[in-house]
Amino acid sequence: NNNSFWLQIHFVLLISRQGKVRLTKWYSPYSQKERSKVIRELSGVIISRAPKLCNFVEWRGFKVVYKRYASLYFCICNDQEDNELETLAIIHHYVETLDRYFGSVCELDLIFNFHKAYFILDEILLAGAMQETSKRTTLRLIGAQEDLVEAAKEEASSLSNIIAQATK
Amino acid sequence: MEQLKTIGRELAMGSQGGFGQSKEFLELVKSIGEARSKAEEDRIVVREIETLKRRIVEPDIPKRKMKEYIIRLLYVEMLGHDASFGYIHAVKMTHDDNLLSKRTGYLALTLFLNDDHDLIILIVNTIQKDLKSDNYLVVCAALNAVCRLINEETIPAVLPSVVDLLAHPKDAVRKKAVMALHRFHLKSSSSVSHLVSNFRKKLCDNDPGVMGATLCPLFDLIALDPSSYKDLVVSFVSILKQVAEHRLPKSYDYHQMPAPFIQIKLLKILAVLGSGDKQASEHMYTVIGEIIRKGDSSSNIGNAILYECICCVSSIYPNHKLLEAAADVNAKFLKSDSHNLKYMGIDALGRLIKITPHVAEQHQLAVIDCLEDPDDTLKRKTFELLYKMTKSSNVEVIVDRMIDYMISISDDHYKTYIASRCVELAEQFAPSNHWFIQTMNKVFEHAGDLVNIKVAHNLMRLIGEGFGEDAATADNQLRSSAVESYLRIIGEPKLPSMFLQVICWVLGEYGTADGKYSASYITGKLCDIAEAYSNDETVKAYAISALTKMYAFEIAAGRKVDMLPECQSFVEELLASHSTDLQQRAYELQALIGLDARAVETIMPQDASCEDIEVDTDLAFLNGYVQQSLERGALPYIPEDERTGMVNVSNFRSQDQHESAQHGLRFEAYEVPKPPMPSKVATVSLSSSTDLVPVPETLYSRETHQISSAGLSSETGSSELKLKLDGVQKKWGRPTYSSPTSSSNSTSQNPVNGATQTTDVATAVNSKVRDNYDTRKQRIEISPEKQKLAASLFGGSTKTEKRSSTSSKVPKASASVPDRSQESKAAVAPSEVAQGKTIQSSPPPDLLDLDESTITVAPPSVDPFKQLEGLLDPSINSTTNHSSGVTNAPDIMTHYAATPASRESGSGGYSIPVTGDNVNLLSELSNAAVRGTTGETTTTPLPQSVKGPNAKDSLQRDAKVRQMGVTPTSQNPNLFSDLLG
């Protein structure tokens, strides 16, 4: 009974229009070799698609839902039986959350702060399914982590100052 | 351009603060961004790997620096290079007490490792510790890692902690714990099945996020065993009702829709629970009806919910009213201009027709449009629908279409898939054997090496068996036509191996059966095949066997065998072959030729491929010999299991398993060692040295215990010994004759029985069809090809009319096959041209690599879509075209301000006004939306009353709607925002 895998997201990919990878998150096991192959194949398929067509591509028995935001393609690979419009909404939800976090997000934000994009994604999707659907809750948790981070950073820098002075 | 990058860097370092990456790292990211080719990028990354390899092993690296190294490793790995040398440092980082380091370490590991990696075992202990941390953020970080890294083997190590966390005071932790259990279920469904009561409790969690997350594992469990959860139906329905009534906090809204993701999950669960259960379904009708009624078909998420409603309605016990409502929604999908919605509509139609087959009729033209759409995704989905709709009356059209498409694509994966679909449909619904063979020929010719070998065997069996005894002439005709078609096809270059095998077999078996071709002609052809595909041993084996049969039939018929010189050399070649199989076949051929006619006829009877070969499993013909031996005093045979004394093998096995379980890794901590107890025995023995009592009681009892345990161990030892013996015997082989398998040939059903059944239906519908045709002639508006296609797909009778004749007319029917395929090609042609155009069109400029974009935007006038934009709204058009020259930082989300239909409640606060020189990442989207509103014509709502099974009426109505240029989605311009995404 494959019903039990309906909610499974296999991976999330962010690729630029030139096929450059901006973010990859794998929820199902893929070896490094497979990952490169998947990215190569999919970016070829998706980037060459004309506008106005479906935002869905059938690919090796899976369904890849993609959406283009300016020069970036956000892609989610799902099982065949999933609700594609919902997946499309998940992508949009992620972009909106990123936008709230970065304050009108642009591709550069994601390039230079890709680890933050990962942290945010981890708060939205977990184990291949959607864990939190409220933007506010997601961002609150990210904020809590960052406050702690800031505190830790200050502490670290003051410590290193002390050490630096001591060793002078 | 330089300016843009500076802004980017400022953005990265200034406003975000972030982790304060070093200049080095920023330079790396920048240089990767500037790389012109993959090769250049690779060079940069390789250099970076060298640097990191050197740096990361330096002593006393400050934490912050190490963190950055790990992030750089992440970056390298993301770009497809191997960073495994640094994995161990990420593992070390998870040990760190600092949350930031820990989190980075976990993030890196979740991205680096699959759950089968060897390093996992090293972090289980850390995860265990972190799950018990007082800081909930540490617990969260650990749970994130659990969801990715814990495998089947290590689930027991963390399961107790994760279950405990279900009661954690922080909702974020509870939610992640639930998700971890969901993941455990996916990995090994038995691991969480005993936790059902916990999930039921979490369903009532006062945090909606936790409740929503709980639906994931519950859905998994329910899908496996719906019957145990029927009592939850009422709860789910009431939750869904409350969610739909907007009772959840506003923060769960998405585009003004109350918690849509939770609604969708609930609908999915209800679909499973209500399937085939009238009582459960009755609870759901009201709430689903309400959701459909309130449904918002103007937003993507609204449509997602509506689609899920259709899925649910078509899955639960049917309710007439709901089905009607679902069909109405579906009609909107199908008539939409959005490809996405059409796609969903086709999918939903496939679900609905299972219950109410007639709904397809009012969408005939929509379906055909989708079939002919240049978008492959839509086309494939439509084939999926047609596959579900196939009956014996329309199988020819559908399979022809599928084969045409199969030939046109190069994607092997889908080719295999659609080929197997064709075969399946042909086997199930073939109107005639002749058609079946023609179809199979096409499938084999174009996808031969991709289809399952079974398909080839089925085809051979069909040709061999034919209809059965009473239709001998039809069988012969079938075989002759197969032989004829194969002789024609042989000449074509590069046929797939599997097809050649079928051809060889059929030619060998029936090549000369009808007397039309001489044996030397057929043998010549067979040798041609063997020569042309000389490196394919299987084909050669089939060819030589076919030759053997040919010669056997000739000898049996009393004719003299003249072996052609090329056959001679072929046989000689095989006699010296390295393959023993080919050699044996060649020697058999040689031996057979030397025999007389009577012997040959017994060995190789004509057309006997379907005769049963009786295997005497008891070897009864040896009975006399055995009897004789016994009389002479030989020992009688004792079956093996009686000889070995019946050792219980399974017993040992379970013991073995038990042992291995004990040897497995322990994840729990060892007990604190207890202080050693003073041994009683020792004191006793000490005292005994002075005392006269020679054997203290304790010592004695101990001894006996030892003896008994020794006895035990020797017992187990002996059983092991026996077992080994048994194993040896097994190795030597017991005479295992499996039950006779030969029956598979004869008992299997003839797959093409349906042909005769359809004939009488056809005559009954004949008259109807005719006036169907008449009325259609009066209206010229719909292209005749489409009409024809619609009629053959949905009407289900025009084809049968042609074919109602018996097998004598079959060739005529087949003659129409190429015609039709040509027609369809012609119909597809213009759309292909259109596709070609759109591909040429230059995509909107990229923002990062502006140097490139200046080139790509240069000829904007080529783009037909842009031209269209220009027609509709010149001002907006100009902004898109000039966007390349802009230097501002791009903004992904500004479209909220620009999209008129966007009613995002929360987003208003941060929207940025769109100005001409602001590069708006979403400007395409908003343009599309604007275009949607301006370009719309007024619409008349479609009459929805068309329900009856009258194909003609619905076809007319559908056509009329189209003629009037009605686009019924005008009320929702927002739909268009998804088009260009």
PDB file of N, CA and C in Angstrom, chain A residues 1 8 17 20 22 26 30 32 35 49 52 54-56 60-61 63 67-68 70-71 82-84 89 92 96 99 104-106 111-112 115-116 123 130 132-133 145 153, chain B residues 18-19 21 29 33 35 77 103 111 114 148 175-176 186 223 252 254-255 265 268 304 308 340 343-344 375 377 413 844 846 848 890-893 896 910 921 978 981:
ATOM      1  N   ASN A   1       0.849  -1.193   0.000  1.00  0.00           N
ATOM      2  CA  ASN A   1       0.000   0.000   0.000  1.00  0.00           C
ATOM      3  C   ASN A   1       0.891   1.251   0.000  1.00  0.00           C
ATOM      4  N   GLN A   8       5.146  12.365   1.205  1.00  0.00           N
ATOM      5  CA  GLN A   8       6.598  12.397   1.169  1.00  0.00           C
ATOM      6  C   GLN A   8       7.125  13.385   0.133  1.00  0.00           C
ATOM      7  N   ARG A  17      18.625  30.454 -13.056  1.00  0.00           N
ATOM      8  CA  ARG A  17      18.267  30.250 -14.460  1.00  0.00           C
ATOM      9  C   ARG A  17      19.433  29.685 -15.253  1.00  0.00           C
ATOM     10  N   LYS A  20      22.714  27.088 -11.909  1.00  0.00           N
ATOM     11  CA  LYS A  20      23.582  27.051 -10.735  1.00  0.00           C
ATOM     12  C   LYS A  20      22.771  26.687  -9.503  1.00  0.00           C
ATOM     13  N   ARG A  22      21.559  26.714  -5.817  1.00  0.00           N
ATOM     14  CA  ARG A  22      21.516  27.674  -4.722  1.00  0.00           C
ATOM     15  C   ARG A  22      21.192  27.007  -3.407  1.00  0.00           C
ATOM     16  N   TRP A  26      17.790  17.139   0.689  1.00  0.00           N
ATOM     17  CA  TRP A  26      17.362  15.789   0.292  1.00  0.00           C
ATOM     18  C   TRP A  26      16.677  15.110   1.454  1.00  0.00           C
ATOM     19  N   TYR A  30      19.976   9.885  -1.390  1.00  0.00           N
ATOM     20  CA  TYR A  30      20.592   9.924  -2.713  1.00  0.00           C
ATOM     21  C   TYR A  30      22.102  10.021  -2.496  1.00  0.00           C
ATOM     22  N   GLN A  32      25.976  11.095  -3.543  1.00  0.00           N
ATOM     23  CA  GLN A  32      26.477  12.341  -4.128  1.00  0.00           C
ATOM     24  C   GLN A  32      26.387  12.288  -5.655  1.00  0.00           C
ATOM     25  N   ARG A  35      22.863  12.714  -6.713  1.00  0.00           N
ATOM     26  CA  ARG A  35      22.439  14.102  -6.519  1.00  0.00           C
ATOM     27  C   ARG A  35      22.853  14.964  -7.707  1.00  0.00           C
ATOM     28  N   ARG A  49      11.729  24.817 -20.006  1.00  0.00           N
ATOM     29  CA  ARG A  49      10.277  24.843 -20.193  1.00  0.00           C
ATOM     30  C   ARG A  49       9.786  26.262 -20.483  1.00  0.00           C
ATOM     31  N   LYS A  52       4.067  29.683 -19.071  1.00  0.00           N
ATOM     32  CA  LYS A  52       2.645  29.425 -19.314  1.00  0.00           C
ATOM     33  C   LYS A  52       2.306  27.943 -19.309  1.00  0.00           C
ATOM     34  N   CYS A  54       2.377  24.057 -17.515  1.00  0.00           N
ATOM     35  CA  CYS A  54       2.160  23.601 -16.146  1.00  0.00           C
ATOM     36  C   CYS A  54       3.398  23.856 -15.303  1.00  0.00           C
ATOM     37  N   ASN A  55       3.190  24.046 -14.021  1.00  0.00           N
ATOM     38  CA  ASN A  55       4.324  24.148 -13.104  1.00  0.00           C
ATOM     39  C   ASN A  55       4.750  22.778 -12.609  1.00  0.00           C
ATOM     40  N   PHE A  56       4.321  21.751 -13.317  1.00  0.00           N
ATOM     41  CA  PHE A  56       4.630  20.396 -12.875  1.00  0.00           C
ATOM     42  C   PHE A  56       5.373  19.670 -13.987  1.00  0.00           C
ATOM     43  N   ARG A  60      10.832  10.554 -13.970  1.00  0.00           N
ATOM     44  CA  ARG A  60      11.180   9.239 -13.424  1.00  0.00           C
ATOM     45  C   ARG A  60      10.144   8.731 -12.435  1.00  0.00           C
ATOM     46  N   GLY A  61       8.900   8.886 -12.793  1.00  0.00           N
ATOM     47  CA  GLY A  61       7.863   8.367 -11.912  1.00  0.00           C
ATOM     48  C   GLY A  61       7.559   9.262 -10.723  1.00  0.00           C
ATOM     49  N   LYS A  63       6.899  13.449  -9.323  1.00  0.00           N
ATOM     50  CA  LYS A  63       6.371  14.710  -9.809  1.00  0.00           C
ATOM     51  C   LYS A  63       7.234  15.834  -9.260  1.00  0.00           C
ATOM     52  N   LYS A  67       8.477  26.503  -9.340  1.00  0.00           N
ATOM     53  CA  LYS A  67       7.936  27.831  -9.555  1.00  0.00           C
ATOM     54  C   LYS A  67       9.102  28.786  -9.685  1.00  0.00           C
ATOM     55  N   ARG A  68       8.962  29.693 -10.625  1.00  0.00           N
ATOM     56  CA  ARG A  68      10.059  30.604 -10.868  1.00  0.00           C
ATOM     57  C   ARG A  68       9.793  31.932 -10.178  1.00  0.00           C
ATOM     58  N   ALA A  70      11.651  35.364 -10.353  1.00  0.00           N
ATOM     59  CA  ALA A  70      12.719  36.075 -11.052  1.00  0.00           C
ATOM     60  C   ALA A  70      13.707  35.059 -11.612  1.00  0.00           C
ATOM     61  N   SER A  71      14.960  35.121 -11.167  1.00  0.00           N
ATOM     62  CA  SER A  71      15.960  34.253 -11.782  1.00  0.00           C
ATOM     63  C   SER A  71      16.096  32.927 -11.059  1.00  0.00           C
ATOM     64  N   ASP A  82       0.536  13.177  -5.199  1.00  0.00           N
ATOM     65  CA  ASP A  82       0.312  14.297  -4.293  1.00  0.00           C
ATOM     66  C   ASP A  82      -0.481  15.420  -4.945  1.00  0.00           C
ATOM     67  N   ASN A  83      -0.945  16.321  -4.116  1.00  0.00           N
ATOM     68  CA  ASN A  83      -1.715  17.465  -4.575  1.00  0.00           C
ATOM     69  C   ASN A  83      -0.727  18.547  -5.039  1.00  0.00           C
ATOM     70  N   GLU A  84      -0.619  18.698  -6.342  1.00  0.00           N
ATOM     71  CA  GLU A  84       0.419  19.578  -6.890  1.00  0.00           C
ATOM     72  C   GLU A  84       0.182  21.037  -6.514  1.00  0.00           C
ATOM     73  N   ALA A  89       1.803  25.743  -3.264  1.00  0.00           N
ATOM     74  CA  ALA A  89       1.563  26.661  -2.150  1.00  0.00           C
ATOM     75  C   ALA A  89       2.659  26.552  -1.106  1.00  0.00           C
ATOM     76  N   HIS A  92       5.463  28.616  -2.238  1.00  0.00           N
ATOM     77  CA  HIS A  92       5.169  30.028  -2.062  1.00  0.00           C
ATOM     78  C   HIS A  92       5.245  30.421  -0.590  1.00  0.00           C
ATOM     79  N   GLU A  96       7.569  33.254   0.964  1.00  0.00           N
ATOM     80  CA  GLU A  96       7.027  34.336   1.800  1.00  0.00           C
ATOM     81  C   GLU A  96       7.732  34.414   3.142  1.00  0.00           C
ATOM     82  N   ASP A  99      10.983  35.879   2.689  1.00  0.00           N
ATOM     83  CA  ASP A  99      10.814  37.301   2.440  1.00  0.00           C
ATOM     84  C   ASP A  99      10.632  38.071   3.736  1.00  0.00           C
ATOM     85  N   SER A 104      12.113  41.644   2.074  1.00  0.00           N
ATOM     86  CA  SER A 104      12.172  41.566   0.611  1.00  0.00           C
ATOM     87  C   SER A 104      13.440  40.850   0.144  1.00  0.00           C
ATOM     88  N   VAL A 105      13.285  39.574   0.095  1.00  0.00           N
ATOM     89  CA  VAL A 105      14.409  38.693  -0.210  1.00  0.00           C
ATOM     90  C   VAL A 105      14.809  38.802  -1.677  1.00  0.00           C
ATOM     91  N   CYS A 106      16.080  38.649  -1.953  1.00  0.00           N
ATOM     92  CA  CYS A 106      16.520  38.553  -3.334  1.00  0.00           C
ATOM     93  C   CYS A 106      17.509  37.401  -3.431  1.00  0.00           C
ATOM     94  N   ILE A 111      22.237  33.518  -1.728  1.00  0.00           N
ATOM     95  CA  ILE A 111      23.575  33.087  -2.088  1.00  0.00           C
ATOM     96  C   ILE A 111      24.511  33.246  -0.901  1.00  0.00           C
ATOM     97  N   PHE A 112      24.424  34.401  -0.252  1.00  0.00           N
ATOM     98  CA  PHE A 112      25.384  34.664   0.814  1.00  0.00           C
ATOM     99  C   PHE A 112      24.942  34.078   2.150  1.00  0.00           C
ATOM    100  N   HIS A 115      22.981  29.155   4.466  1.00  0.00           N
ATOM    101  CA  HIS A 115      22.740  28.347   5.661  1.00  0.00           C
ATOM    102  C   HIS A 115      21.494  28.806   6.405  1.00  0.00           C
ATOM    103  N   LYS A 116      21.186  30.096   6.305  1.00  0.00           N
ATOM    104  CA  LYS A 116      19.961  30.570   6.959  1.00  0.00           C
ATOM    105  C   LYS A 116      18.725  30.082   6.212  1.00  0.00           C
ATOM    106  N   GLU A 123      12.635  24.536   9.520  1.00  0.00           N
ATOM    107  CA  GLU A 123      11.514  24.817  10.415  1.00  0.00           C
ATOM    108  C   GLU A 123      10.167  24.663   9.715  1.00  0.00           C
ATOM    109  N   MET A 130       5.231  18.755   5.849  1.00  0.00           N
ATOM    110  CA  MET A 130       5.148  20.092   6.385  1.00  0.00           C
ATOM    111  C   MET A 130       4.918  20.022   7.885  1.00  0.00           C
ATOM    112  N   GLU A 132       5.190  22.922  10.058  1.00  0.00           N
ATOM    113  CA  GLU A 132       4.592  24.129  10.626  1.00  0.00           C
ATOM    114  C   GLU A 132       4.022  24.967   9.483  1.00  0.00           C
ATOM    115  N   THR A 133       2.798  25.399   9.632  1.00  0.00           N
ATOM    116  CA  THR A 133       2.184  26.136   8.545  1.00  0.00           C
ATOM    117  C   THR A 133       1.980  27.602   8.897  1.00  0.00           C
ATOM    118  N   GLN A 145      16.396  31.320  18.159  1.00  0.00           N
ATOM    119  CA  GLN A 145      17.706  30.723  17.966  1.00  0.00           C
ATOM    120  C   GLN A 145      18.749  31.797  17.714  1.00  0.00           C
ATOM    121  N   LYS A 153      27.614  34.993  20.511  1.00  0.00           N
ATOM    122  CA  LYS A 153      28.665  35.625  19.718  1.00  0.00           C
ATOM    123  C   LYS A 153      29.353  36.724  20.521  1.00  0.00           C
TER     124      LYS A 153
ATOM    125  N   GLY B  18      24.394  38.187  10.475  1.00  0.00           N
ATOM    126  CA  GLY B  18      24.668  36.785  10.179  1.00  0.00           C
ATOM    127  C   GLY B  18      25.763  36.215  11.039  1.00  0.00           C
ATOM    128  N   PHE B  19      26.513  35.334  10.448  1.00  0.00           N
ATOM    129  CA  PHE B  19      27.550  34.667  11.203  1.00  0.00           C
ATOM    130  C   PHE B  19      28.897  35.341  10.972  1.00  0.00           C
ATOM    131  N   GLN B  21      30.708  36.058   8.161  1.00  0.00           N
ATOM    132  CA  GLN B  21      31.650  35.276   7.384  1.00  0.00           C
ATOM    133  C   GLN B  21      32.884  36.103   7.081  1.00  0.00           C
ATOM    134  N   VAL B  29      32.269  32.860  -2.621  1.00  0.00           N
ATOM    135  CA  VAL B  29      30.897  32.864  -3.128  1.00  0.00           C
ATOM    136  C   VAL B  29      30.793  33.773  -4.338  1.00  0.00           C
ATOM    137  N   GLY B  33      29.906  32.844  -8.174  1.00  0.00           N
ATOM    138  CA  GLY B  33      28.803  33.526  -8.858  1.00  0.00           C
ATOM    139  C   GLY B  33      29.221  34.085 -10.200  1.00  0.00           C
ATOM    140  N   ALA B  35      31.633  32.820 -12.087  1.00  0.00           N
ATOM    141  CA  ALA B  35      32.186  31.799 -12.984  1.00  0.00           C
ATOM    142  C   ALA B  35      31.350  31.701 -14.249  1.00  0.00           C
ATOM    143  N   GLU B  77      29.981  21.025  -1.008  1.00  0.00           N
ATOM    144  CA  GLU B  77      29.189  19.814  -1.230  1.00  0.00           C
ATOM    145  C   GLU B  77      27.925  20.138  -2.029  1.00  0.00           C
ATOM    146  N   ARG B 103      24.294  23.588  16.315  1.00  0.00           N
ATOM    147  CA  ARG B 103      23.281  23.666  15.268  1.00  0.00           C
ATOM    148  C   ARG B 103      23.939  23.578  13.888  1.00  0.00           C
ATOM    149  N   LEU B 111      22.828  17.535   5.991  1.00  0.00           N
ATOM    150  CA  LEU B 111      22.965  17.752   4.558  1.00  0.00           C
ATOM    151  C   LEU B 111      23.995  16.802   3.947  1.00  0.00           C
ATOM    152  N   ASN B 114      23.494  10.509   4.415  1.00  0.00           N
ATOM    153  CA  ASN B 114      22.260   9.737   4.383  1.00  0.00           C
ATOM    154  C   ASN B 114      22.238   8.887   5.641  1.00  0.00           C
ATOM    155  N   ARG B 148      16.448  13.245  10.144  1.00  0.00           N
ATOM    156  CA  ARG B 148      17.167  12.966   8.912  1.00  0.00           C
ATOM    157  C   ARG B 148      18.102  11.772   9.057  1.00  0.00           C
ATOM    158  N   LYS B 175       6.049  19.366  18.462  1.00  0.00           N
ATOM    159  CA  LYS B 175       5.793  19.243  17.024  1.00  0.00           C
ATOM    160  C   LYS B 175       6.896  18.436  16.342  1.00  0.00           C
ATOM    161  N   LYS B 176       8.124  18.779  16.679  1.00  0.00           N
ATOM    162  CA  LYS B 176       9.241  18.076  16.052  1.00  0.00           C
ATOM    163  C   LYS B 176       9.298  16.622  16.501  1.00  0.00           C
ATOM    164  N   LEU B 186       7.894   5.946   8.548  1.00  0.00           N
ATOM    165  CA  LEU B 186       8.294   5.740   7.160  1.00  0.00           C
ATOM    166  C   LEU B 186       9.453   4.752   7.078  1.00  0.00           C
ATOM    167  N   ALA B 223      -3.650   5.017   6.767  1.00  0.00           N
ATOM    168  CA  ALA B 223      -3.569   4.468   5.411  1.00  0.00           C
ATOM    169  C   ALA B 223      -3.245   2.979   5.454  1.00  0.00           C
ATOM    170  N   TYR B 252      -2.323  31.201  11.213  1.00  0.00           N
ATOM    171  CA  TYR B 252      -2.360  29.996  10.381  1.00  0.00           C
ATOM    172  C   TYR B 252      -3.022  30.247   9.040  1.00  0.00           C
ATOM    173  N   TYR B 254      -3.450  31.403   5.331  1.00  0.00           N
ATOM    174  CA  TYR B 254      -2.535  31.531   4.201  1.00  0.00           C
ATOM    175  C   TYR B 254      -3.353  32.118   3.066  1.00  0.00           C
ATOM    176  N   HIS B 255      -3.003  33.300   2.645  1.00  0.00           N
ATOM    177  CA  HIS B 255      -3.769  34.011   1.616  1.00  0.00           C
ATOM    178  C   HIS B 255      -5.246  34.029   1.966  1.00  0.00           C
ATOM    179  N   LYS B 265      -4.686  18.123   4.689  1.00  0.00           N
ATOM    180  CA  LYS B 265      -4.311  16.885   5.367  1.00  0.00           C
ATOM    181  C   LYS B 265      -5.542  16.158   5.890  1.00  0.00           C
ATOM    182  N   LYS B 268      -7.423  14.469   3.189  1.00  0.00           N
ATOM    183  CA  LYS B 268      -6.755  13.241   2.764  1.00  0.00           C
ATOM    184  C   LYS B 268      -7.076  12.093   3.720  1.00  0.00           C
ATOM    185  N   ALA B 304      -6.354  24.339  -4.531  1.00  0.00           N
ATOM    186  CA  ALA B 304      -5.736  23.141  -3.964  1.00  0.00           C
ATOM    187  C   ALA B 304      -6.729  22.438  -3.037  1.00  0.00           C
ATOM    188  N   GLU B 308      -8.586  18.809  -3.516  1.00  0.00           N
ATOM    189  CA  GLU B 308      -8.558  17.776  -2.488  1.00  0.00           C
ATOM    190  C   GLU B 308      -9.983  17.329  -2.144  1.00  0.00           C
ATOM    191  N   ASN B 340      -2.058  24.687 -15.172  1.00  0.00           N
ATOM    192  CA  ASN B 340      -2.054  23.981 -13.889  1.00  0.00           C
ATOM    193  C   ASN B 340      -3.440  23.457 -13.550  1.00  0.00           C
ATOM    194  N   TYR B 343      -4.550  20.662 -15.741  1.00  0.00           N
ATOM    195  CA  TYR B 343      -3.879  19.447 -15.313  1.00  0.00           C
ATOM    196  C   TYR B 343      -4.607  18.823 -14.133  1.00  0.00           C
ATOM    197  N   MET B 344      -4.921  19.645 -13.148  1.00  0.00           N
ATOM    198  CA  MET B 344      -5.626  19.125 -11.981  1.00  0.00           C
ATOM    199  C   MET B 344      -7.002  18.610 -12.402  1.00  0.00           C
ATOM    200  N   ASP B 375       2.320  21.053 -24.177  1.00  0.00           N
ATOM    201  CA  ASP B 375       2.919  20.790 -22.866  1.00  0.00           C
ATOM    202  C   ASP B 375       2.916  19.286 -22.583  1.00  0.00           C
ATOM    203  N   THR B 377       3.685  17.647 -19.969  1.00  0.00           N
ATOM    204  CA  THR B 377       3.115  17.248 -18.681  1.00  0.00           C
ATOM    205  C   THR B 377       1.612  17.040 -18.804  1.00  0.00           C
ATOM    206  N   HIS B 413      12.583   6.558 -19.612  1.00  0.00           N
ATOM    207  CA  HIS B 413      11.766   6.171 -18.470  1.00  0.00           C
ATOM    208  C   HIS B 413      10.290   6.196 -18.832  1.00  0.00           C
ATOM    209  N   PRO B 844      13.029  36.088 -19.346  1.00  0.00           N
ATOM    210  CA  PRO B 844      13.295  37.390 -18.739  1.00  0.00           C
ATOM    211  C   PRO B 844      14.710  37.452 -18.175  1.00  0.00           C
ATOM    212  N   ASP B 846      18.102  37.749 -16.171  1.00  0.00           N
ATOM    213  CA  ASP B 846      18.518  37.327 -14.852  1.00  0.00           C
ATOM    214  C   ASP B 846      19.139  38.502 -14.137  1.00  0.00           C
ATOM    215  N   LEU B 848      21.362  38.290 -11.419  1.00  0.00           N
ATOM    216  CA  LEU B 848      22.699  38.160 -10.857  1.00  0.00           C
ATOM    217  C   LEU B 848      23.768  38.365 -11.904  1.00  0.00           C
ATOM    218  N   PRO B 890      17.521  43.257  -6.624  1.00  0.00           N
ATOM    219  CA  PRO B 890      16.219  42.699  -6.984  1.00  0.00           C
ATOM    220  C   PRO B 890      15.406  42.321  -5.750  1.00  0.00           C
ATOM    221  N   ASP B 891      14.155  42.271  -5.969  1.00  0.00           N
ATOM    222  CA  ASP B 891      13.269  42.065  -4.833  1.00  0.00           C
ATOM    223  C   ASP B 891      12.260  40.991  -5.200  1.00  0.00           C
ATOM    224  N   ILE B 892      12.345  39.899  -4.509  1.00  0.00           N
ATOM    225  CA  ILE B 892      11.474  38.782  -4.889  1.00  0.00           C
ATOM    226  C   ILE B 892      10.011  39.067  -4.619  1.00  0.00           C
ATOM    227  N   MET B 893       9.737  39.726  -3.524  1.00  0.00           N
ATOM    228  CA  MET B 893       8.362  39.703  -3.069  1.00  0.00           C
ATOM    229  C   MET B 893       7.529  40.933  -3.394  1.00  0.00           C
ATOM    230  N   TYR B 896       3.617  41.445  -4.236  1.00  0.00           N
ATOM    231  CA  TYR B 896       2.419  41.571  -3.411  1.00  0.00           C
ATOM    232  C   TYR B 896       1.788  42.932  -3.574  1.00  0.00           C
ATOM    233  N   TYR B 910       5.018  44.961   4.463  1.00  0.00           N
ATOM    234  CA  TYR B 910       6.404  45.004   4.011  1.00  0.00           C
ATOM    235  C   TYR B 910       6.525  45.104   2.505  1.00  0.00           C
ATOM    236  N   LEU B 921      11.754  41.037  -8.880  1.00  0.00           N
ATOM    237  CA  LEU B 921      11.903  39.617  -9.230  1.00  0.00           C
ATOM    238  C   LEU B 921      10.590  39.015  -9.679  1.00  0.00           C
ATOM    239  N   ASP B 978      -0.089  32.538 -11.530  1.00  0.00           N
ATOM    240  CA  ASP B 978       0.665  31.299 -11.451  1.00  0.00           C
ATOM    241  C   ASP B 978       1.212  30.869 -12.800  1.00  0.00           C
ATOM    242  N   GLY B 981       4.998  31.419 -13.496  1.00  0.00           N
ATOM    243  CA  GLY B 981       5.868  31.179 -12.353  1.00  0.00           C
ATOM    244  C   GLY B 981       7.183  30.501 -12.628  1.00  0.00           C
TER     245      GLY B 981
END
